[in-house]
C-alpha positions in Angstrom: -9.4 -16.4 -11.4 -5.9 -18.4 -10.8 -4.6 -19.2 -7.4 -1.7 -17.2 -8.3 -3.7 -14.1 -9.4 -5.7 -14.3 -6.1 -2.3 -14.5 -4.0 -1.6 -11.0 -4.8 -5.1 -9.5 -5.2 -5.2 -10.5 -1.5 -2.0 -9.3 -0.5 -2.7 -5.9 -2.0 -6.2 -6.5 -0.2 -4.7 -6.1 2.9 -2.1 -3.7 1.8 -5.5 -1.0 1.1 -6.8 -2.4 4.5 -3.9 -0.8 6.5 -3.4 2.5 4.2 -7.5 3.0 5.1 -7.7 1.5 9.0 -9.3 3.6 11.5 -6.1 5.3 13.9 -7.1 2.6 16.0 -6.7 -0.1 14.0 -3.5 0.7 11.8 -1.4 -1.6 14.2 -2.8 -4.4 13.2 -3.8 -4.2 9.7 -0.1 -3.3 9.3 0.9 -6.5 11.1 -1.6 -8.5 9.0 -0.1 -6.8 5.6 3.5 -7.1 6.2 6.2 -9.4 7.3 7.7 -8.3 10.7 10.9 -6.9 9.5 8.8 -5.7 6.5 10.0 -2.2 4.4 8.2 0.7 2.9 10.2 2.9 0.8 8.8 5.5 -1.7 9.8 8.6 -2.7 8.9 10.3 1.0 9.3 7.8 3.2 12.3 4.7 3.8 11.2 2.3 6.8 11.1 -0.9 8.1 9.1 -2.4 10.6 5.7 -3.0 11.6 6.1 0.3 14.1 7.7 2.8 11.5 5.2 1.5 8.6 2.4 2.6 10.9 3.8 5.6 11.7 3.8 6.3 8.0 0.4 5.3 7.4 -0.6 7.6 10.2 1.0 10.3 8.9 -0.4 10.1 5.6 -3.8 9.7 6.6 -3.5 12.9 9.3 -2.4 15.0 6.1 -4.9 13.8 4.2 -8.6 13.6 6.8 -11.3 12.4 4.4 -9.4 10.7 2.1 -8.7 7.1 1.3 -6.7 4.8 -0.8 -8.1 2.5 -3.2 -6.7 0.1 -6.3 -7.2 1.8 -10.2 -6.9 -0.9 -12.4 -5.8 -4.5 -11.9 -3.1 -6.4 -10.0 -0.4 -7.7 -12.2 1.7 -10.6 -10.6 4.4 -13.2 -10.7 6.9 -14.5 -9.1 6.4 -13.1 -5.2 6.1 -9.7 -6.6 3.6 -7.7 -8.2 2.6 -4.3 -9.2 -0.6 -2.1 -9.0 -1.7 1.6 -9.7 -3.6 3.3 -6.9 -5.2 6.9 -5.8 -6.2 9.2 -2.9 -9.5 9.5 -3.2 -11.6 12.3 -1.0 -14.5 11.3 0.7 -15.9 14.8 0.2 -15.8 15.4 -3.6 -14.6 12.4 -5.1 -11.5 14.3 -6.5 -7.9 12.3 -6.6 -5.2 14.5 -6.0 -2.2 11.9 -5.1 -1.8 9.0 -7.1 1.2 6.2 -7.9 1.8 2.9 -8.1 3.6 0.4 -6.1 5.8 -2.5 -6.5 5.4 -5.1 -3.6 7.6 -8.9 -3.0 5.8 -11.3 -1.0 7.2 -14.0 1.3 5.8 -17.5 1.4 3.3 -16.8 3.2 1.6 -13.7 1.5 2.9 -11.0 3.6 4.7 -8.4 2.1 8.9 -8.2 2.7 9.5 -4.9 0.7 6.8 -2.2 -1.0 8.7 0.2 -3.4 5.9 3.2 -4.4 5.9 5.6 -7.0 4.1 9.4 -6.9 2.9 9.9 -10.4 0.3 12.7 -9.0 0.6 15.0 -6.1 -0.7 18.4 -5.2 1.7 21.3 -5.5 4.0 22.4 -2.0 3.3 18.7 -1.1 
């Protein structure tokens, strides 16, 4: 695997590491994923910040107890920014009833500026 390939498997490492954090730990996976004046924008949510991005990972994971994000298919990557399909997987049953993909731009240091998310998939009234 390339160094550059790498770069943004591990950035999108640590993207899934916040999205699945215990409540406790969301703070700080967020602050590990994203730059400090980092954005989330998708087609629910538009924030900025390590405080607001938490508060949207928080969100999402009270709506959805049992469930958890995880990477379907590979990383695709160039130039600080790369792309990646995803799901939200239940625990439980192993069904997938939200599921997109995401766009992210990476500083030079790794850490993610700006994610820009798609909903392909998601449960009816949602």
């Amino acid at each position: 695997m390339s160094a550059p390939t790498r770069r943004y498997e591990d950035a999108v490492a640590r993207y899934f590491e916040a999205w699945n954090a215990a409540p406790d730990a969301v703070a700080k996976a967020v602050a590990a994923a994203w730059t400090e004046d980092g954005g989330y924008t998708d087609p629910l949510a538009d924030v900025r910040g390590h405080a607001q991005i938490a508060a949207v990972v928080a969100a999402a994971r009270e709506r959805f107890p049992g469930f958890s994000f995880r990477l379907t298919g590979a990383v695709d990557g160039h130039h600080d920014t790369a792309r990646f399909s995803w799901e939200l997987v239940s625990e439980a049953d192993g069904s997938a009833p939200v599921a997109g993909f995401d766009v992210i731009a990476l500083d030079g240091e790794d850490r993610i500026r700006s994610v820009f998310g798609f909903l392909d998939r998601v449960p009816a009234g949602a």
